Short mmCIF file of C-alpha atoms and ligand atoms in Angstrom, two decimals:
data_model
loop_
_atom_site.label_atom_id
_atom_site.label_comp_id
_atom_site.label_asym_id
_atom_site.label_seq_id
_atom_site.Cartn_x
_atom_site.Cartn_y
_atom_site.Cartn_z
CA UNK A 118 63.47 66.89 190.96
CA UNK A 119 65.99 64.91 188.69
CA UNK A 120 64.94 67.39 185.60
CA UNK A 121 65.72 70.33 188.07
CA UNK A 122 69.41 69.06 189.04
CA UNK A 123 69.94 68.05 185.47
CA UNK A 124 70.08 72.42 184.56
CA UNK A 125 72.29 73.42 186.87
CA UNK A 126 74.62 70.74 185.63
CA UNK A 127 74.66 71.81 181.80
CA UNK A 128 74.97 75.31 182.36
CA UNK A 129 78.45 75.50 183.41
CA UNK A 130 79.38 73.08 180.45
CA UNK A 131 77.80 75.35 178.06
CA UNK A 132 78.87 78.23 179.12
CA UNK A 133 82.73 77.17 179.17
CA UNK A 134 82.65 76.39 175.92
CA UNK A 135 81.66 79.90 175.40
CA UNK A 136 84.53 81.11 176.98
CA UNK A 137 86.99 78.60 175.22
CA UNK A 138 85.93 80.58 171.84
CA UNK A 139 85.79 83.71 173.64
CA UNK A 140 89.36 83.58 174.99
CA UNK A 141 90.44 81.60 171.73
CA UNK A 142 91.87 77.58 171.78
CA UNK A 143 93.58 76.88 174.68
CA UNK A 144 97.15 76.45 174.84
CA UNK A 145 98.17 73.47 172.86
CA UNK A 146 100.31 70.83 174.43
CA UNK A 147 101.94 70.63 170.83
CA UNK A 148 104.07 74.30 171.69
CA UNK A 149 105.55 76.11 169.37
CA UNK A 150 103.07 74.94 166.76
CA UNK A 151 99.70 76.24 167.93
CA UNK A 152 101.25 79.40 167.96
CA UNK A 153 101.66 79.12 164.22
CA UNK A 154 97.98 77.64 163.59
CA UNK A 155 96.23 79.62 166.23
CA UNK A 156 96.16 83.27 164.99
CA UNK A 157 94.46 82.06 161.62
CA UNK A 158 92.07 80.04 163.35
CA UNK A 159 90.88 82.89 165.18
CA UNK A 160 90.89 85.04 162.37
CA UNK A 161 88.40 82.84 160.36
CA UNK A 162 85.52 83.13 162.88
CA UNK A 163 82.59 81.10 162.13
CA UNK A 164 84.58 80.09 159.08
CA UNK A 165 85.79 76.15 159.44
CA UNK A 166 89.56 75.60 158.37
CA UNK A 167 90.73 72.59 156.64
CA UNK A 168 94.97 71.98 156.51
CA UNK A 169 95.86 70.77 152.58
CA UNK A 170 97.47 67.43 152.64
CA UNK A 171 100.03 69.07 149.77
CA UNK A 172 101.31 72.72 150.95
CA UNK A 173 99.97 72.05 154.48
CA UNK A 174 98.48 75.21 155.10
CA UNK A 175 95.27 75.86 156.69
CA UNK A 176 92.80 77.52 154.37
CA UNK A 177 88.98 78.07 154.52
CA UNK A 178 86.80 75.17 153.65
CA UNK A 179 85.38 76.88 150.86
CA UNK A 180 89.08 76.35 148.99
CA UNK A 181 88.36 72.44 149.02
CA UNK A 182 86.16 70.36 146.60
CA UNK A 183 82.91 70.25 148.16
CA UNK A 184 82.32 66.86 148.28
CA UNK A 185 85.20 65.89 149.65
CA UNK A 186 85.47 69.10 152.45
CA UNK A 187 85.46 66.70 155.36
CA UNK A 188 88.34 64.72 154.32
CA UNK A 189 91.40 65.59 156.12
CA UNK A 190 93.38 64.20 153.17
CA UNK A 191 92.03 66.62 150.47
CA UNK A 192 93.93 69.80 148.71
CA UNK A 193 93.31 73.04 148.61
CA UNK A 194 92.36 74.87 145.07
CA UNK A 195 96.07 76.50 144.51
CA UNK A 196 97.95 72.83 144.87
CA UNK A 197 94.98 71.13 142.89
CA UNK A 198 95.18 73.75 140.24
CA UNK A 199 99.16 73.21 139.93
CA UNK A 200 98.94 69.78 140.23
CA UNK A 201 96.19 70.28 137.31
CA UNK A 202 98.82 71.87 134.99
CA UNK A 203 101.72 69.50 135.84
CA UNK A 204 99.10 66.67 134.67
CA UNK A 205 98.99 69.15 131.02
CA UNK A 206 102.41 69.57 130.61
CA UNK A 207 103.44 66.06 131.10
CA UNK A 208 100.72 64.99 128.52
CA UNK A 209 102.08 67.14 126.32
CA UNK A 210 105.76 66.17 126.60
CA UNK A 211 104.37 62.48 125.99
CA UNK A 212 102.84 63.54 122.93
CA UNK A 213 104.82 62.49 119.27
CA UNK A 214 106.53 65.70 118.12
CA UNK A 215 103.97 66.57 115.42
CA UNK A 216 101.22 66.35 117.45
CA UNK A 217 102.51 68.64 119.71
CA UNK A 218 103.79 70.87 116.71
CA UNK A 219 99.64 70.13 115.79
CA UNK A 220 98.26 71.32 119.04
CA UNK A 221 100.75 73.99 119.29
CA UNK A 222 99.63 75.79 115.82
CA UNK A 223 96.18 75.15 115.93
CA UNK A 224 95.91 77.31 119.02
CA UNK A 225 98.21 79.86 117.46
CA UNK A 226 96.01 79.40 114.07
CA UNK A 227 93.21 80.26 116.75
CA UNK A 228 94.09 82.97 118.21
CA UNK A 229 95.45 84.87 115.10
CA UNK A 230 91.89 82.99 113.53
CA UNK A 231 93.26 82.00 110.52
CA UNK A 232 92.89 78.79 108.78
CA UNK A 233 94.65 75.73 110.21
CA UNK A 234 94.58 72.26 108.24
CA UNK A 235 96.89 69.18 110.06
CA UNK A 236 99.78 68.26 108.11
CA UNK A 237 102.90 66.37 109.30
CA UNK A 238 105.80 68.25 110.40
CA UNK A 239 107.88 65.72 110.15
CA UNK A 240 106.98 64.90 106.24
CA UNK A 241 107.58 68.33 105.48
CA UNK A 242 110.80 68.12 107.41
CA UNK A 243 111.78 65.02 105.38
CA UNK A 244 110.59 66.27 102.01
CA UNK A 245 113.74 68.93 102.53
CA UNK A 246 115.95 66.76 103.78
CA UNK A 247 116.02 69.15 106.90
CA UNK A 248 117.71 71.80 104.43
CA UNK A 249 116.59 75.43 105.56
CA UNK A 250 115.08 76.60 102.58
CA UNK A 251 116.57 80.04 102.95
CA UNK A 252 120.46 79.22 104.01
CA UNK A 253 120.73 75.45 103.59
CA UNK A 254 121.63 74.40 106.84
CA UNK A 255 119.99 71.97 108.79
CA UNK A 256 116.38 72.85 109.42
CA UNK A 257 114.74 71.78 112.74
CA UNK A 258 111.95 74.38 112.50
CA UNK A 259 108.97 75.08 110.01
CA UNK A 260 108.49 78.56 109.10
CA UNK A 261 105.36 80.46 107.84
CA UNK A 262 105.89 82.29 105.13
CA UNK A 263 103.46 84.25 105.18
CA UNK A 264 102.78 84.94 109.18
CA UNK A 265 100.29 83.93 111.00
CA UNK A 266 99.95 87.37 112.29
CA UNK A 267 100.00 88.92 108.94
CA UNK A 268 97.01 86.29 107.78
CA UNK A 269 99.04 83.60 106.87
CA UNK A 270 96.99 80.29 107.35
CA UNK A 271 99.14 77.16 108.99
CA UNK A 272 98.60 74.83 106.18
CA UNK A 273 101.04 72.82 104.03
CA UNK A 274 100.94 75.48 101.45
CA UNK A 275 102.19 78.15 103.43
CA UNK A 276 105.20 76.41 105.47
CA UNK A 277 108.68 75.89 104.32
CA UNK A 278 111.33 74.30 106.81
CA UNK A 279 113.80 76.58 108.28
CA UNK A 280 117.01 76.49 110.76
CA UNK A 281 116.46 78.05 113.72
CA UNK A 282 118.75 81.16 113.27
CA UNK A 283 116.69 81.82 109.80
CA UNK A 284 113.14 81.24 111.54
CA UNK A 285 113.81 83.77 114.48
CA UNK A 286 115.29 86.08 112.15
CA UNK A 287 112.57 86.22 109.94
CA UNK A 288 110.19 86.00 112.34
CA UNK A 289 107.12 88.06 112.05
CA UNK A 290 108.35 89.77 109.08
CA UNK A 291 107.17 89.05 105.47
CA UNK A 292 109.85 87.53 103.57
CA UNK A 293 110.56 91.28 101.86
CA UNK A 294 110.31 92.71 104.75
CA UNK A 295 112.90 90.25 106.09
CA UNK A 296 115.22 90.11 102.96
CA UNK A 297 115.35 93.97 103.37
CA UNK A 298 117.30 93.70 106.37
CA UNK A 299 120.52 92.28 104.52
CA UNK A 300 119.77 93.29 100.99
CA UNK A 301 121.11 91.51 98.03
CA UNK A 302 123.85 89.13 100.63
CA UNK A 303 122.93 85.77 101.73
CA UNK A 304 121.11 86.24 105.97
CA UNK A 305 124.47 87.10 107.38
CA UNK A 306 125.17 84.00 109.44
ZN1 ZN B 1850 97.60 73.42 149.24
ZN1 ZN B 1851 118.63 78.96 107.66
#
């Protein structure tokens, strides 16, 4: 006789909480902000949403790290991915000038795949005495002379320092190429 009340008594429980999901969540006592959660909750049926702790939107579980999905403190893959390549550019800016000068032309050296061998940008630089080699004014880049992108390798042999007016001049050009465009004057600058 107990087992036979007991029924009756779960039934209505079970089947208002079929209705809640039906009908969507019940006004919230919070106002003006369930109406700005509520219509992505719905949306994301059978799909649990998770709020990121950094841009405080709700997103779908699936955009947190798995092991840490229950965590109400966790962020989603877009603010973990930025916060990823702040990380990267701050380790780079703490980096010694040459080795970022390093890192920087190996990848270029890479992608262009020619040769790259480390040498010290700032030796070079000193060598000079930060004297462009093509105008004579104070050099704070090293240019290629022969391009990376024309098969120039970015090793010792191959870089000369340069002011920055004469490097972006020049810049892809071979050094006829680039002495063409002011013929038989000094660069006019
Ligand atoms: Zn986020
Ligand atoms: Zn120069």
């Amino acid at each position: 006789m107990g087992g036979g009340r007991a029924c009756p008594a779960r039934a209505p429980r079970r089947s208002a909480v079929t209705n809640h999901h039906r009908q969507g969540p019940k006004p919230s006592r919070f106002g003006a902000l369930s109406a700005f959660t509520a219509p992505g909750r719905s949306g994301e049926i059978g799909q649990s949403l998770k709020t990121c702790r950094l841009c405080g939107r709700d997103k779908p579980a699936s955009d947190f790290l798995a092991g840490k999905a229950k965590r109400p403190s966790s962020a989603c893959a877009q603010c973990r991915g930025a916060r990823a390549a702040q990380h990267r550019r701050r380790y780079f800016a703490s980096l010694s000038p040459d080795e970022r000068h390093t890192r920087t032309q190996r990848k270029r050296a890479a992608d262009y795949g020619v040769a790259h061998v480390p040498y010290s940008r700032t030796e070079v630089l000193a060598r000079w005495s930060h004297s462009c080699c093509y105008c004579g004014g104070w050099a704070t880049h090293l240019d290629h002379v022969i391009p990376l992108s024309r098969g120039g390798a970015d090793v010792e042999s191959n870089m000369v320092p340069a002011c920055e007016r004469c490097n972006l001049s020049k810049g892809a050009k071979s050094l006829a190429e680039w002495a063409a465009t002011f013929g038989p004057e000094p660069p006019p600058f």
